[in-house]
């Protein structure tokens, strides 16, 4: 092979290699430590097909080996980076109508909130893009991601300050959930942090703490977060008086759990609450 041909062949290989590299790079959206093939063009097509055709369209969007939840998360990721939260919300409403995807709408919305916090920052204008749909999944995801390295009270006081109406109440309520997780489900620590949030919204934060505590107690598989062996109304019965209302609001679910759904027994215990 002549020197000229050799050089031309090398240049050809370099061009092919560069083309393949940039083509593959353009089709990847990075989130955290994960990369996935950019499926946005397929998602965009599904948005414009008829209602009857959406199920088949979305089912074909993701790789055959992907779980349904992973598929929903990938759809959220690529839709968010390409079009934003309104588009993602509309896509989730489409997916909610499809039995294969509908069980994962909370997780999909939660993924949206997580990506917003991690990729776009812990700020009021970012948080305000979270819809309250899908059981407040976006709000939960935002706070869960935002409080990895930052105090939940600091996050709340930053992002809730521009919220309005119902979203304002839910904002501080969700802070309570985050604070309880951040405090490793220690009530005293969590409530003390709630006491540092904006005046007038402490009770909403306490409500989130107690709700999170009840769900954790139920899901703990027998691991006690507090000693209720002699008092099924604990921890509410031993709380400072100003915390008790929010505690008892959530405690009924725990009573129903320990009495295995026997509402009459749960009500009987509630009548002794004070």
Short mmCIF file of C-alpha atoms in Angstrom, two decimals:
data_model
loop_
_atom_site.label_atom_id
_atom_site.label_comp_id
_atom_site.label_asym_id
_atom_site.label_seq_id
_atom_site.Cartn_x
_atom_site.Cartn_y
_atom_site.Cartn_z
CA UNK A 1 0.00 0.00 0.00
CA UNK A 2 1.45 3.39 -1.00
CA UNK A 3 2.16 6.10 1.55
CA UNK A 4 -0.60 8.30 0.06
CA UNK A 5 -3.17 5.50 0.27
CA UNK A 6 -2.09 4.70 3.82
CA UNK A 7 -2.58 8.30 4.88
CA UNK A 8 -5.98 8.46 3.19
CA UNK A 9 -7.00 5.23 4.90
CA UNK A 10 -5.93 6.54 8.31
CA UNK A 11 -7.85 9.79 7.76
CA UNK A 12 -10.90 7.76 6.73
CA UNK A 13 -10.73 5.68 9.92
CA UNK A 14 -10.37 8.81 12.05
CA UNK A 15 -13.39 10.40 10.39
CA UNK A 16 -15.47 7.27 10.93
CA UNK A 17 -14.38 7.06 14.56
CA UNK A 18 -15.19 10.71 15.24
CA UNK A 19 -18.57 10.41 13.55
CA UNK A 20 -19.51 7.40 15.65
CA UNK A 21 -18.27 9.08 18.83
CA UNK A 22 -20.24 12.29 18.35
CA UNK A 23 -23.33 10.42 17.20
CA UNK A 24 -23.31 8.30 20.34
CA UNK A 25 -22.53 11.30 22.56
CA UNK A 26 -25.45 13.25 21.15
CA UNK A 27 -27.84 10.42 21.93
CA UNK A 28 -26.97 10.19 25.63
CA UNK A 29 -28.40 12.21 28.49
CA UNK A 30 -26.42 11.95 31.69
CA UNK A 31 -28.10 12.02 35.09
CA UNK A 32 -25.89 11.39 38.10
CA UNK A 33 -23.77 8.35 37.38
CA UNK A 34 -26.20 6.91 34.84
CA UNK A 35 -26.36 7.27 31.07
CA UNK A 36 -29.24 6.15 28.95
CA UNK A 37 -30.01 6.36 25.26
CA UNK A 38 -31.91 9.51 24.44
CA UNK A 39 -35.44 8.36 23.76
CA UNK A 40 -36.97 11.82 23.54
CA UNK A 41 -37.80 11.71 19.80
CA UNK A 42 -39.91 8.61 20.46
CA UNK A 43 -41.61 10.25 23.45
CA UNK A 44 -42.36 13.32 21.34
CA UNK A 45 -44.00 11.14 18.70
CA UNK A 46 -46.16 9.46 21.36
CA UNK A 47 -47.43 12.86 22.49
CA UNK A 48 -48.97 13.42 19.07
CA UNK A 49 -50.57 10.05 18.37
CA UNK A 50 -54.24 9.38 19.08
CA UNK A 51 -55.39 8.32 22.54
CA UNK A 52 -55.97 4.82 21.20
CA UNK A 53 -52.42 4.63 19.93
CA UNK A 54 -50.59 5.99 22.98
CA UNK A 55 -50.42 2.68 24.85
CA UNK A 56 -48.65 0.88 22.04
CA UNK A 57 -46.46 3.89 21.32
CA UNK A 58 -45.14 4.34 24.87
CA UNK A 59 -44.70 0.59 25.31
CA UNK A 60 -42.22 0.63 22.42
CA UNK A 61 -40.27 3.64 23.72
CA UNK A 62 -37.88 1.89 26.08
CA UNK A 63 -35.35 -0.88 25.63
CA UNK A 64 -36.78 -4.37 25.87
CA UNK A 65 -34.60 -5.16 28.89
CA UNK A 66 -35.66 -2.12 30.93
CA UNK A 67 -38.06 -2.51 33.83
CA UNK A 68 -41.27 -0.51 33.64
CA UNK A 69 -40.12 1.78 36.47
CA UNK A 70 -36.74 2.35 34.79
CA UNK A 71 -38.58 3.15 31.57
CA UNK A 72 -40.74 5.75 33.34
CA UNK A 73 -37.65 7.31 34.94
CA UNK A 74 -35.84 7.44 31.59
CA UNK A 75 -38.87 9.08 29.98
CA UNK A 76 -38.98 11.67 32.77
CA UNK A 77 -35.24 12.37 32.50
CA UNK A 78 -35.17 12.95 28.76
CA UNK A 79 -38.48 14.87 28.70
CA UNK A 80 -37.35 17.18 31.49
CA UNK A 81 -34.04 18.10 29.90
CA UNK A 82 -35.64 18.64 26.49
CA UNK A 83 -38.96 20.31 27.29
CA UNK A 84 -39.40 20.99 31.02
CA UNK A 85 -41.83 20.18 33.80
CA UNK A 86 -45.09 20.99 31.99
CA UNK A 87 -44.22 18.52 29.26
CA UNK A 88 -43.21 15.87 31.81
CA UNK A 89 -46.48 16.34 33.68
CA UNK A 90 -48.47 15.85 30.49
CA UNK A 91 -46.47 12.73 29.65
CA UNK A 92 -47.15 11.32 33.12
CA UNK A 93 -50.86 11.96 32.65
CA UNK A 94 -50.65 9.97 29.42
CA UNK A 95 -48.78 7.13 31.12
CA UNK A 96 -51.27 7.11 34.00
CA UNK A 97 -53.95 5.92 31.57
CA UNK A 98 -51.84 2.92 30.54
CA UNK A 99 -52.11 -0.05 32.96
CA UNK A 100 -48.48 -1.07 32.41
CA UNK A 101 -47.19 2.31 33.59
CA UNK A 102 -49.90 3.63 35.92
CA UNK A 103 -48.52 2.06 39.15
CA UNK A 104 -45.34 4.15 38.80
CA UNK A 105 -46.69 7.68 38.49
CA UNK A 106 -45.67 8.71 42.02
CA UNK A 107 -42.14 7.44 41.36
CA UNK A 108 -42.09 9.22 38.01
CA UNK A 109 -43.08 12.52 39.59
CA UNK A 110 -40.59 11.91 42.39
CA UNK A 111 -37.87 11.43 39.79
CA UNK A 112 -38.80 14.79 38.27
CA UNK A 113 -38.36 16.51 41.65
CA UNK A 114 -35.06 14.78 42.29
CA UNK A 115 -33.64 15.83 38.91
CA UNK A 116 -34.84 19.40 39.43
CA UNK A 117 -33.01 19.67 42.76
CA UNK A 118 -29.82 17.92 41.67
CA UNK A 119 -29.46 19.38 38.19
CA UNK A 120 -31.02 22.83 38.47
CA UNK A 121 -30.40 23.82 42.09
CA UNK A 122 -32.08 24.23 45.46
CA UNK A 123 -33.94 27.44 44.78
CA UNK A 124 -37.48 28.76 45.05
CA UNK A 125 -37.87 29.29 41.30
CA UNK A 126 -36.80 25.69 40.64
CA UNK A 127 -39.06 24.23 43.32
CA UNK A 128 -42.01 26.25 42.03
CA UNK A 129 -41.89 24.19 38.82
CA UNK A 130 -42.94 21.08 40.78
CA UNK A 131 -46.61 20.17 40.20
CA UNK A 132 -48.65 18.90 43.13
CA UNK A 133 -50.08 16.08 41.00
CA UNK A 134 -49.35 12.38 41.49
CA UNK A 135 -49.55 12.45 45.29
CA UNK A 136 -47.01 15.27 45.56
CA UNK A 137 -44.28 12.99 44.20
CA UNK A 138 -42.31 15.85 42.65
CA UNK A 139 -42.25 17.74 45.96
CA UNK A 140 -41.13 14.62 47.83
CA UNK A 141 -38.40 13.95 45.29
CA UNK A 142 -37.18 17.54 45.40
CA UNK A 143 -36.87 17.61 49.19
CA UNK A 144 -35.36 14.15 49.41
CA UNK A 145 -32.62 15.10 46.94
CA UNK A 146 -32.16 18.62 48.29
CA UNK A 147 -31.63 17.47 51.87
CA UNK A 148 -28.84 15.01 51.10
CA UNK A 149 -26.21 17.57 52.11
CA UNK A 150 -28.28 20.53 53.32
CA UNK A 151 -30.37 20.92 56.47
CA UNK A 152 -34.08 20.37 55.67
CA UNK A 153 -34.99 23.50 57.62
CA UNK A 154 -32.55 25.55 55.52
CA UNK A 155 -33.93 24.02 52.33
CA UNK A 156 -37.48 24.75 53.40
CA UNK A 157 -36.85 28.33 54.38
CA UNK A 158 -35.22 28.86 50.98
CA UNK A 159 -37.71 27.16 48.67
CA UNK A 160 -41.01 27.72 50.50
CA UNK A 161 -40.68 31.48 50.79
CA UNK A 162 -42.24 32.14 47.38
CA UNK A 163 -44.86 29.37 47.50
CA UNK A 164 -48.52 30.36 47.74
CA UNK A 165 -51.80 28.88 48.96
CA UNK A 166 -52.07 25.11 49.05
CA UNK A 167 -48.51 24.67 47.79
CA UNK A 168 -47.18 26.73 50.72
CA UNK A 169 -48.84 24.43 53.27
CA UNK A 170 -47.67 21.31 51.46
CA UNK A 171 -44.19 22.76 51.17
CA UNK A 172 -43.72 22.94 54.93
CA UNK A 173 -45.53 19.64 55.43
CA UNK A 174 -43.06 17.93 53.10
CA UNK A 175 -40.20 19.61 54.91
CA UNK A 176 -41.43 17.75 57.98
CA UNK A 177 -41.14 14.44 56.13
CA UNK A 178 -37.62 15.34 55.05
CA UNK A 179 -36.61 16.49 58.51
CA UNK A 180 -37.81 13.24 60.08
CA UNK A 181 -35.77 11.20 57.60
CA UNK A 182 -32.80 13.52 58.06
CA UNK A 183 -33.05 13.04 61.84
CA UNK A 184 -33.06 9.25 61.44
CA UNK A 185 -36.62 9.19 62.79
CA UNK A 186 -35.77 10.72 66.15
CA UNK A 187 -38.80 12.77 67.12
CA UNK A 188 -37.04 15.17 69.50
CA UNK A 189 -34.42 16.15 66.92
CA UNK A 190 -36.95 16.43 64.10
CA UNK A 191 -39.42 18.57 66.03
CA UNK A 192 -36.63 20.88 67.17
CA UNK A 193 -35.68 21.45 63.53
CA UNK A 194 -39.32 22.11 62.65
CA UNK A 195 -39.37 24.77 65.34
CA UNK A 196 -36.78 26.68 63.30
CA UNK A 197 -38.94 27.07 60.17
CA UNK A 198 -40.93 30.20 59.37
CA UNK A 199 -43.41 31.31 62.01
CA UNK A 200 -46.95 30.22 61.21
CA UNK A 201 -45.92 27.01 59.47
CA UNK A 202 -44.39 25.04 62.30
CA UNK A 203 -47.57 22.97 62.73
CA UNK A 204 -47.48 21.94 59.05
CA UNK A 205 -43.90 20.81 59.57
CA UNK A 206 -44.83 18.88 62.75
CA UNK A 207 -47.63 17.22 60.79
CA UNK A 208 -45.10 15.98 58.24
CA UNK A 209 -42.81 14.69 60.99
CA UNK A 210 -45.57 12.67 62.66
CA UNK A 211 -46.92 11.32 59.37
CA UNK A 212 -43.45 10.18 58.36
CA UNK A 213 -42.96 8.63 61.80
CA UNK A 214 -46.19 6.66 61.59
CA UNK A 215 -45.41 5.32 58.13
CA UNK A 216 -41.89 4.38 59.20
CA UNK A 217 -43.24 2.65 62.31
CA UNK A 218 -45.68 0.64 60.20
CA UNK A 219 -43.02 -0.22 57.62
CA UNK A 220 -40.31 -1.01 60.18
CA UNK A 221 -41.22 -4.67 60.40
CA UNK A 222 -41.53 -4.74 64.16
CA UNK A 223 -38.62 -2.39 64.90
CA UNK A 224 -39.87 0.08 67.50
CA UNK A 225 -39.18 3.78 66.96
CA UNK A 226 -40.52 4.33 70.47
CA UNK A 227 -41.59 2.14 73.37
CA UNK A 228 -45.32 1.53 72.99
CA UNK A 229 -45.42 -1.72 74.98
CA UNK A 230 -47.32 -0.12 77.84
CA UNK A 231 -48.95 2.77 76.01
CA UNK A 232 -50.31 2.41 72.49
CA UNK A 233 -50.86 6.17 72.39
CA UNK A 234 -47.11 6.80 72.58
CA UNK A 235 -45.36 8.90 71.42
CA UNK A 236 -48.28 11.35 71.34
CA UNK A 237 -49.16 10.81 74.99
CA UNK A 238 -45.69 11.88 76.12
CA UNK A 239 -45.22 14.78 73.71
CA UNK A 240 -45.23 18.40 74.84
CA UNK A 241 -48.79 19.63 74.65
CA UNK A 242 -48.34 21.92 71.65
CA UNK A 243 -47.22 18.95 69.50
CA UNK A 244 -50.04 16.61 70.47
CA UNK A 245 -52.75 17.72 68.06
CA UNK A 246 -50.63 16.99 64.99
CA UNK A 247 -49.35 13.79 66.54
CA UNK A 248 -52.83 12.43 67.25
CA UNK A 249 -54.03 13.43 63.77
CA UNK A 250 -51.65 10.85 62.36
CA UNK A 251 -51.68 8.28 65.14
CA UNK A 252 -55.02 6.76 64.19
CA UNK A 253 -53.39 5.03 61.23
CA UNK A 254 -50.87 3.41 63.57
CA UNK A 255 -53.62 2.25 65.94
CA UNK A 256 -55.53 0.73 63.05
CA UNK A 257 -52.34 -1.05 62.03
CA UNK A 258 -51.58 -2.59 65.43
CA UNK A 259 -55.21 -3.66 65.82
CA UNK A 260 -55.06 -5.23 62.35
CA UNK A 261 -57.73 -3.02 60.85
CA UNK A 262 -60.14 -3.23 63.79
CA UNK A 263 -61.55 0.29 63.67
CA UNK A 264 -63.62 -0.13 66.84
CA UNK A 265 -60.54 -0.99 68.90
CA UNK A 266 -58.64 1.94 67.41
CA UNK A 267 -61.50 4.34 68.23
CA UNK A 268 -61.69 2.98 71.77
CA UNK A 269 -58.04 3.87 72.30
CA UNK A 270 -58.54 7.29 70.71
CA UNK A 271 -61.26 8.17 73.22
CA UNK A 272 -58.60 8.01 75.93
CA UNK A 273 -56.25 10.37 74.13
CA UNK A 274 -55.54 13.68 75.75
#
